[in-house]
XYZ file of C-alpha atoms in Angstrom:
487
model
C 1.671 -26.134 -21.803
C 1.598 -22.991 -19.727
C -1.259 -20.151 -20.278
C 1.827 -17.673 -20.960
C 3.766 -19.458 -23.380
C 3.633 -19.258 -26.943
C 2.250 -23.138 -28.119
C -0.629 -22.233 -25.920
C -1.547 -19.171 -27.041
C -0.689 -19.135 -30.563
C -1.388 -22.944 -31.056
C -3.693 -24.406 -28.852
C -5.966 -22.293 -27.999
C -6.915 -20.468 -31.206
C -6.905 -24.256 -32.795
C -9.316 -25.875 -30.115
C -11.658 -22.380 -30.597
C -11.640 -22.441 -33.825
C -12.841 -25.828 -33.971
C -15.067 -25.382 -31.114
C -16.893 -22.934 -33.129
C -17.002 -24.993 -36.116
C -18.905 -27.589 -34.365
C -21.197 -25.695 -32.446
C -22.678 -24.258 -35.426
C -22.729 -27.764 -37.224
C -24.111 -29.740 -34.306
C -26.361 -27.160 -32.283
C -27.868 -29.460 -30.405
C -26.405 -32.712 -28.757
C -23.043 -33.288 -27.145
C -20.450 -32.932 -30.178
C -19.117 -29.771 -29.299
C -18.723 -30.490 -25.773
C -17.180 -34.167 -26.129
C -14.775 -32.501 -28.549
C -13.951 -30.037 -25.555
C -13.415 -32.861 -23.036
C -10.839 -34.318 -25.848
C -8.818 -31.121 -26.248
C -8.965 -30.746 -22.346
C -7.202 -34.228 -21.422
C -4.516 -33.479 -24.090
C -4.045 -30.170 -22.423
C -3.752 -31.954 -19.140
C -1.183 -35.040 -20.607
C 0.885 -32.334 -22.280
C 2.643 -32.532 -18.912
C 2.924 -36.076 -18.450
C 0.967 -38.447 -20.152
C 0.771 -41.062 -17.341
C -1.498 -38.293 -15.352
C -3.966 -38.845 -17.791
C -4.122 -42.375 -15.790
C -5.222 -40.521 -13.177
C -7.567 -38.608 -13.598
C -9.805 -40.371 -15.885
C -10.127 -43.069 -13.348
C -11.013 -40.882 -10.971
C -13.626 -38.863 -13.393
C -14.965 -42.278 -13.712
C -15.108 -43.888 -10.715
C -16.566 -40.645 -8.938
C -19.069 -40.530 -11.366
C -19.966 -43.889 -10.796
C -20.377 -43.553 -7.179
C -22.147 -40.262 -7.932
C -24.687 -41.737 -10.136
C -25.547 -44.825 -7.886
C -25.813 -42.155 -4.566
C -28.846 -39.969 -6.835
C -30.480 -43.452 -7.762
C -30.379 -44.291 -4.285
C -30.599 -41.229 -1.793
C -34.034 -41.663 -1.832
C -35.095 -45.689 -1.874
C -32.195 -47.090 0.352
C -30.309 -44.123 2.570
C -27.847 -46.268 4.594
C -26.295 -47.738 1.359
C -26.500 -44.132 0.466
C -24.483 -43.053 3.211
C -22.009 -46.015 2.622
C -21.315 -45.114 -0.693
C -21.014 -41.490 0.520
C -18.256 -42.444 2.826
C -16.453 -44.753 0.157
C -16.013 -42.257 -2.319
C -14.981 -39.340 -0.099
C -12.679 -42.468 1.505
C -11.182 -43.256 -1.913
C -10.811 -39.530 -3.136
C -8.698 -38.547 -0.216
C -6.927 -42.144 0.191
C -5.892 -41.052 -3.888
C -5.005 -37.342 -2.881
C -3.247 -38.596 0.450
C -0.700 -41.071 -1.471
C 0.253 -38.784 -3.859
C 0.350 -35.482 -1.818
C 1.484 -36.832 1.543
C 2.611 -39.911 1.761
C 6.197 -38.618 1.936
C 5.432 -36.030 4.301
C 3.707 -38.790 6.804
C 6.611 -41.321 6.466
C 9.458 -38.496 6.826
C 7.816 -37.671 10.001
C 7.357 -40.979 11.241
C 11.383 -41.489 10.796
C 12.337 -38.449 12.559
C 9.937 -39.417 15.220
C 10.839 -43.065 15.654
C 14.554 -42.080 14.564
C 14.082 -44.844 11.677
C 15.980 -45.670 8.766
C 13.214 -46.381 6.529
C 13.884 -45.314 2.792
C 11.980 -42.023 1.714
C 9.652 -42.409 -0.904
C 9.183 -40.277 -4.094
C 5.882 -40.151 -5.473
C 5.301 -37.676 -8.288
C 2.143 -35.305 -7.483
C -0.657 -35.213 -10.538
C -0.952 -32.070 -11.528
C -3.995 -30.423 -10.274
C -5.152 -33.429 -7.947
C -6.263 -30.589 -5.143
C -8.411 -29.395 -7.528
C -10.176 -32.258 -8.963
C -10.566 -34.345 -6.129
C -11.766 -31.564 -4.121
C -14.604 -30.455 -7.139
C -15.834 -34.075 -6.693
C -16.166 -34.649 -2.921
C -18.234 -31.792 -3.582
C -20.371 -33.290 -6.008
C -20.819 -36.441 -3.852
C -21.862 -35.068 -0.698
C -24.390 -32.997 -2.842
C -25.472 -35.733 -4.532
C -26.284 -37.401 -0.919
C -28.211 -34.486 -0.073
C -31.038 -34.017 -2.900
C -28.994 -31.230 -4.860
C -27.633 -33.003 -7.842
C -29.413 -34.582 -11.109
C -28.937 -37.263 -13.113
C -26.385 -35.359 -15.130
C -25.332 -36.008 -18.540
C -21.922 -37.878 -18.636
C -20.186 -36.034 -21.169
C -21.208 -32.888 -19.115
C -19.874 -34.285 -15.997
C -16.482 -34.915 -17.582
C -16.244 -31.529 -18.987
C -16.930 -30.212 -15.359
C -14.308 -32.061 -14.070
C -11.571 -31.503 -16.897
C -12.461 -28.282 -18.550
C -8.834 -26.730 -19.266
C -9.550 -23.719 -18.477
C -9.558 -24.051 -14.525
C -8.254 -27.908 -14.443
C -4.944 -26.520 -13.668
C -4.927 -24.364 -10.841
C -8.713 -23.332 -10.302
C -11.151 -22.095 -9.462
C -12.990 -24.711 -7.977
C -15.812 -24.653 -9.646
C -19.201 -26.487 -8.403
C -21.299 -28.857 -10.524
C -24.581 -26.626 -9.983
C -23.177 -23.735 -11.651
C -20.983 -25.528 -14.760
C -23.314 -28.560 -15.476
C -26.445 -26.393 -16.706
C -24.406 -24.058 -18.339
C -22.646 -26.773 -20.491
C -26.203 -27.751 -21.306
C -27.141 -24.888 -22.748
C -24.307 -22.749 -23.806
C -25.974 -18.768 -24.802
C -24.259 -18.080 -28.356
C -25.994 -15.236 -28.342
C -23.570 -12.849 -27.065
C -20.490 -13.957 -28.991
C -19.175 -10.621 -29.606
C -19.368 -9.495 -25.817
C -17.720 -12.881 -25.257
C -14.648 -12.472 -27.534
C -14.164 -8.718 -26.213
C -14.906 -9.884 -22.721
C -12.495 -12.970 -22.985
C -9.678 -11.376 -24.865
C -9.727 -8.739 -22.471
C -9.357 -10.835 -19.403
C -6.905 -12.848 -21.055
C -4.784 -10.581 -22.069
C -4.766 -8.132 -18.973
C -3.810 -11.519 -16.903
C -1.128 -12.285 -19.262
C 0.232 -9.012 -17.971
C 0.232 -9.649 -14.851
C 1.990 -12.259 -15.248
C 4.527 -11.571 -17.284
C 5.232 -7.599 -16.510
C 4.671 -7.842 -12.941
C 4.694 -11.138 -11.007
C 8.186 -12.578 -12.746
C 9.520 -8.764 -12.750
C 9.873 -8.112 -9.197
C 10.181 -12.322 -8.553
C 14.061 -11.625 -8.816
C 14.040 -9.593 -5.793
C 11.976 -12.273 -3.732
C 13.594 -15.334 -4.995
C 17.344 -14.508 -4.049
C 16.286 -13.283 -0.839
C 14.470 -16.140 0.366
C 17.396 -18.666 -0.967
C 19.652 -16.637 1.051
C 17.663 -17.469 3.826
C 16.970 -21.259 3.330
C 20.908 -21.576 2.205
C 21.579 -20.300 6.258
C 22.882 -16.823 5.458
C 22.672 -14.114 7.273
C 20.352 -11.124 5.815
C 19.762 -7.729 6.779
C 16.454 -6.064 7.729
C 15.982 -4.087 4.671
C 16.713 -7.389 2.156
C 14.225 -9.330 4.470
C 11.442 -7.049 3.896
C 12.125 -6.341 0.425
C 11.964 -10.381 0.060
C 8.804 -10.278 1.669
C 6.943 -7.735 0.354
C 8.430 -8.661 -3.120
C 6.845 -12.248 -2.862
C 3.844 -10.819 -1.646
C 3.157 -8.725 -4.923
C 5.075 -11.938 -6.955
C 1.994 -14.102 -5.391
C -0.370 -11.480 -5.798
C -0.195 -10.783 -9.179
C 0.513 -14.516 -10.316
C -3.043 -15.746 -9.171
C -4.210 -12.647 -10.563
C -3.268 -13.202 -13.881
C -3.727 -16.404 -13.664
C -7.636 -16.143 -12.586
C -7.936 -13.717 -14.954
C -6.783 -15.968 -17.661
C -8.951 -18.573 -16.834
C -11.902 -16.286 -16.708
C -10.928 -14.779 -20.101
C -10.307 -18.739 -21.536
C -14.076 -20.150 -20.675
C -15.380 -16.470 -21.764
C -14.218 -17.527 -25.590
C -16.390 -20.806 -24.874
C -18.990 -19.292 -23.729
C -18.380 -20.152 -20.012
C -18.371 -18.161 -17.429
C -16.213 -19.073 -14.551
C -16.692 -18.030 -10.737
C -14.543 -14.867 -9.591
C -11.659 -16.091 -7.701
C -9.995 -13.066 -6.638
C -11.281 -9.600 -5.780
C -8.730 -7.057 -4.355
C -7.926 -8.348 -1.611
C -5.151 -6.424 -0.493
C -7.321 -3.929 -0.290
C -9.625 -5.596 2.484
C -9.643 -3.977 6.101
C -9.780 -6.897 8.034
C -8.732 -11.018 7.794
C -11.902 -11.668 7.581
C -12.741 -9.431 4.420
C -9.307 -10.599 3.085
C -10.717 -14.478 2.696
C -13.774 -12.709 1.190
C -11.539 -11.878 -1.837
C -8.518 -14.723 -1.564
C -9.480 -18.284 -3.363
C -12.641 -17.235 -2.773
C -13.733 -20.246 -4.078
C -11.406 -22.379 -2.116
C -13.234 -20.238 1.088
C -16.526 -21.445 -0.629
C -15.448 -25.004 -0.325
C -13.852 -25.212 2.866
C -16.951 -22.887 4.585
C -19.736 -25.484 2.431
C -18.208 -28.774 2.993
C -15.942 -28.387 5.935
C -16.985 -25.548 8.762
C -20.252 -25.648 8.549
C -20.454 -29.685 8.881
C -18.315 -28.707 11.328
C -20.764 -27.233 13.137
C -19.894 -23.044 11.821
C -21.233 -20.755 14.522
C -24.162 -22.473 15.818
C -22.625 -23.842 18.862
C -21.199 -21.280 20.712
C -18.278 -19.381 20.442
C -15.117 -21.829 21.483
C -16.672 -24.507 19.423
C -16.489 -21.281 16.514
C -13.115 -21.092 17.229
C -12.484 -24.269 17.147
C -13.916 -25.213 13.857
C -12.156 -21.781 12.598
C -8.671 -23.414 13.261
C -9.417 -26.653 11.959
C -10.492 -25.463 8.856
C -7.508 -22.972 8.278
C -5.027 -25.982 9.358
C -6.366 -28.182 6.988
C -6.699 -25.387 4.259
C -2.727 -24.700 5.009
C -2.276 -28.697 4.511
C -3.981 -28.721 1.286
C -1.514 -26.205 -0.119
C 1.351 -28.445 0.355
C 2.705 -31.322 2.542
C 4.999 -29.399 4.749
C 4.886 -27.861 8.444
C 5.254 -24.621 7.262
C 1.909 -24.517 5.465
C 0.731 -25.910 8.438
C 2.209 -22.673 10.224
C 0.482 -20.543 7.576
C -3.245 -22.053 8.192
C -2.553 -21.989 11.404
C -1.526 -18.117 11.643
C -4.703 -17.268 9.662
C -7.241 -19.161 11.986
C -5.502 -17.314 14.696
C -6.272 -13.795 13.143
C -9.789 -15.031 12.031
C -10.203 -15.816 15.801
C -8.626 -12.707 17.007
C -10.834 -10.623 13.996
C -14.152 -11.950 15.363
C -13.057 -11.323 19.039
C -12.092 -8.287 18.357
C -15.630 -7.234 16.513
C -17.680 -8.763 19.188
C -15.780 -7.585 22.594
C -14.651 -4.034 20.933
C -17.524 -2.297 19.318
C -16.620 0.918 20.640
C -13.269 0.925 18.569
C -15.361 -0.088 15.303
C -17.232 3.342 16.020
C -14.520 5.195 15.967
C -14.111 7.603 12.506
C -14.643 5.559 9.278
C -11.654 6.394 7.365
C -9.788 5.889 11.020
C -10.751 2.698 11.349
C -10.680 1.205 7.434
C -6.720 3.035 7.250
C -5.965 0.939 10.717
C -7.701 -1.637 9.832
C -5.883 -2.133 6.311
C -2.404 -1.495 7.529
C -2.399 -4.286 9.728
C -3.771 -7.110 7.846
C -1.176 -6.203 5.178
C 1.291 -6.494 7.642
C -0.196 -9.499 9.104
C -0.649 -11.393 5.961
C 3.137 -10.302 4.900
C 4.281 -11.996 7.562
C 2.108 -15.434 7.086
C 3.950 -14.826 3.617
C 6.789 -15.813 5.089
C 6.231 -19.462 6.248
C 4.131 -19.675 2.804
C 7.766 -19.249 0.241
C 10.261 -20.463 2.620
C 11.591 -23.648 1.901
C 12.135 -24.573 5.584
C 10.573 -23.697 9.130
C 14.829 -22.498 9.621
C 14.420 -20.314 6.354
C 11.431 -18.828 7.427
C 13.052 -17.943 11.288
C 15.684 -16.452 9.246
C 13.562 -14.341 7.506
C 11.506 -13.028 10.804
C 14.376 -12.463 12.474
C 16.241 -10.353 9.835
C 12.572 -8.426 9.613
C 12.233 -7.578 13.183
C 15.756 -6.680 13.737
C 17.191 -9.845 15.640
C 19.624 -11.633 13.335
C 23.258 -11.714 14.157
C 26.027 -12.272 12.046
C 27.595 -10.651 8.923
C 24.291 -10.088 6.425
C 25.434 -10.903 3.034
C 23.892 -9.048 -0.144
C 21.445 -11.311 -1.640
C 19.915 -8.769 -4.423
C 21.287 -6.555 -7.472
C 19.857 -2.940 -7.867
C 18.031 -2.734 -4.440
C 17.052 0.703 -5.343
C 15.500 -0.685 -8.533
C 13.511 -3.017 -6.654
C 12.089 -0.755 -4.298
C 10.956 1.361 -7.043
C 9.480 -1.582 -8.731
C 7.791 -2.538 -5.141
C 6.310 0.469 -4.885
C 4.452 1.005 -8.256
C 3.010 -2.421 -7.870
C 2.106 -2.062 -4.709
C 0.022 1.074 -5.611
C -1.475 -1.352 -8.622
C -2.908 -3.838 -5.845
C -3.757 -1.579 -3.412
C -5.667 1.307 -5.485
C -6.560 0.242 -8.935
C -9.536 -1.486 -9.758
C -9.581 -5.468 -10.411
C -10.535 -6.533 -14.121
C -13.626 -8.038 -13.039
C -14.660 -4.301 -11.829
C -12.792 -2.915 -14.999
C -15.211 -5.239 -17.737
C -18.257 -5.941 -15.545
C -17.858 -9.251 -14.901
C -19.312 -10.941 -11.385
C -18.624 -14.908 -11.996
C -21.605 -17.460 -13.205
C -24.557 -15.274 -13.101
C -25.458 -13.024 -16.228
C -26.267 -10.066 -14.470
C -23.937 -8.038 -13.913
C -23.962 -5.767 -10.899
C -22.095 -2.578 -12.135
C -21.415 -1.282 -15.576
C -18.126 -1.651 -16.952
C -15.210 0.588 -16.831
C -13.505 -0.653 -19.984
C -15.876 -0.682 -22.713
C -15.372 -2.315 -26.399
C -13.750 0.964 -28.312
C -11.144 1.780 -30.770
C -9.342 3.324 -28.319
C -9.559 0.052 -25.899
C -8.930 -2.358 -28.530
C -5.574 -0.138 -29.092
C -4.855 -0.355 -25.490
C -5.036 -4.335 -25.767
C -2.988 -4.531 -28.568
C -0.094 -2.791 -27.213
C -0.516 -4.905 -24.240
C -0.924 -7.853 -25.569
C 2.293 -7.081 -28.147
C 4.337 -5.468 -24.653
C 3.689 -9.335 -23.282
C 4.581 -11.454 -25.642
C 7.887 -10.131 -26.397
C 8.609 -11.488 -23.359
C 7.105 -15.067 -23.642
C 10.421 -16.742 -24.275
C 11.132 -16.242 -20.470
C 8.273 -18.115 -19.401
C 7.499 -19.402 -15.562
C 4.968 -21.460 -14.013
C 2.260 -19.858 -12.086
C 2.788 -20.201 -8.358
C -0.871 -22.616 -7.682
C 0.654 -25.005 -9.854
C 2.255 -26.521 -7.220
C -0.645 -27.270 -5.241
């Protein structure tokens, strides 16, 4: 049950708000309205595949569990603290490394040995990354003083709410677990407006924009993985294409999330904030996943050791934690390429800030326009490794970019001219136009907001949404996952 199709949106949802409200006004205090939540979120998550449901439950439980026992104990008895630190960070990635890479390890191990041991086919939980990561988090907070005895039900909701179970953002326990506590129903007009809004503008970019110019990044990149030959101009229409495709997918897809827990009264963490439009790398994971940045900065570079022992050992942890951020994308060596591309330009980004201050004093707009241009090109080209299907597709690709394919090229898209035209609206769309968190106000958890909205509750607005909304859902019968998915 996708966000974009029509049993979600004209079924489920409206059904599990309506009822939602209902309760909430019936039972304004205790944990009705939130168990009924929890309910409606594990039959969004078995819609899939009941058998997942297997899955995650055990691990809701048995993290909590662990979770509970390691705030009971942090203070009376710290080495069995530590111990059951280590055991539940040990099971959670023991669960997320059978089911994620298991057949990436033993594939390897063949071709290395030159084995004929059978490959196995495990089926990957949806949304595993994301779960299992949210509660490694909570344990190793839990060891360190910054967790309470939370309420169960609570804890479950934090770990399943539908909104981000999916595909994100990963949220933290310290700023979902109060709120569930004590939802404000206050505001519910702002909320509706607010969560509509959202909703529908990422519905847009979904449908309109991301699966629009998808059909001149998808045959492009097939071409490539299939072994033919393309020619320069296909190669960076395919790769630019995907770029936007990408873009605007986990766009629309963070802004439907957003616009989801806004109707509950929940107010998610921003998870995506322009960043096409950052000047540098580092800006750029300012604004990317930001709260996948969050969680590999909190809970991976800085035990790391971050910055505070010198500059290789900087480096250092800056590669490790972009490798393993490229592995938790997907089990292949191309992610592995990507993560590894992007610690490279951190390292090269904070280099190039410390050992060339004169340049960064050169004209502002100088600078920001140089600046831009080439972490859009540099990020196009991580891209690359990021779609293809194969370390050979993605070769392909870079070689048919920089001009040093041979062969006959073969024509892998319809209506090139179309595309282009396409490529280059879009492209002004993420580049120059403001986000919809700048658009409605809206900063992530906290309730004040930091600049007044753009788009303000109006006739004229509410017209605007409409036609959107109806422009959208004329096209809901061709419907497409969402790109995270897969991770």
């Amino acid at each position: 049950m996708l966000f974009n199709s029509g049993e979600f949106i004209f079924f489920f949802l409206p059904i599990v708000l309506a009822i939602h409200f209902l309760l909430s006004h019936r039972f304004q205090q205790g944990n009705i309205p939130m168990l009924f939540l929890v309910l409606a979120s594990l039959f969004y998550y078995g819609w899939w595949n009941p058998v997942y449901l297997l899955v995650i439950v055990g691990s809701m439980l048995a993290n909590y569990l662990i979770g509970l026992n390691i705030i009971r104990l942090r203070n009376s008895a710290p080495v069995m603290t530590k111990w059951l630190l280590a055991v539940g960070i040990g099971a959670n990635l023991a669960v997320l490394g059978y089911f994620k890479y298991a057949g990436f390890i033993l594939d390897n191990l063949t071709a290395l040995f030159h084995s004929n041991i059978d490959p196995i086919h495990v089926v990957l939980p949806l949304a595993i990354s994301f779960f299992t990561f949210q509660q490694i988090a909570f344990l190793v907070d839990a060891s360190r003083g910054q967790c309470d005895d939370y309420n169960f039900i609570h804890y479950c909701l934090f770990v399943t709410f539908f909104p981000q179970l999916i595909a994100g953002p990963i949220v933290h326990h310290g700023e979902m677990m109060p709120q569930f506590a004590r939802i404000d129903r206050s505001n519910r007009n702002e909320d509706f407006y607010v969560g509509i809004s959202f909703f529908v503008f990422g519905l847009a970019k979904k449908v309109l924009i991301a699966d629009n110019v998808a059909q001149w990044a998808t045959p492009v990149f097939g071409a490539a993985d299939a072994g033919q030959s393309i020619d320069s101009a296909q190669a960076w229409m395919g790769a630019i294409a995907y770029s936007l495709q990408l873009y605007f997918d986990f766009s629309g897809y963070a802004d439907m999330a957003i616009g989801c827990a806004r109707l509950f009264g929940i107010r998610l963490p921003l998870n995506f904030n322009s960043p096409y439009q950052a000047t540098s790398i580092i800006e750029f994971w300012r604004r990317w996943h930001m709260t996948l940045s969050r969680f590999l900065r909190d809970y991976l570079y800085i035990p790391l050791g971050g910055n505070r022992k010198g500059t290789l050992h900087r480096h250092r942890n800056l590669m490790i934690t972009m490798l393993l951020g490229g592995l938790w994308h997907g089990a292949g060596w191309n992610f592995v390429i990507w993560g590894g591309l992007h610690g490279s330009y951190l390292v090269i980004n904070h280099l190039f800030r410390a050992h060339c201050p004169s340049v960064v004093r050169l004209p502002r707009l100088l600078t920001q326009a140089f600046g831009w241009s080439l972490t859009l090109f540099c990020i196009i080209i991580a891209w690359v490794f990021f779609r293809a299907e194969s370390f050979d597709g993605a070769s392909r690709m870079l070689s048919a970019m920089f001009l040093l394919s041979t062969g006959t090229a073969t024509s892998a898209v319809d209506d090139p001219e179309r595309g282009w035209q396409l490529i280059i609206v879009f492209s002004i769309i993420a580049l120059f136009a403001p986000n919809t968190s700048r658009l409605l106000g809206y900063f992530g958890t906290e309730n004040t907001d930091q600049k007044a909205p753009l788009w303000r509750p109006n006739p004229v607005t509410g017209l605007l949404i409409s036609v959107l909304f109806l422009a959208t859902a004329i096209r809901l019968s061709d419907i497409s996952e969402f790109l995270y998915f897969q991770f």
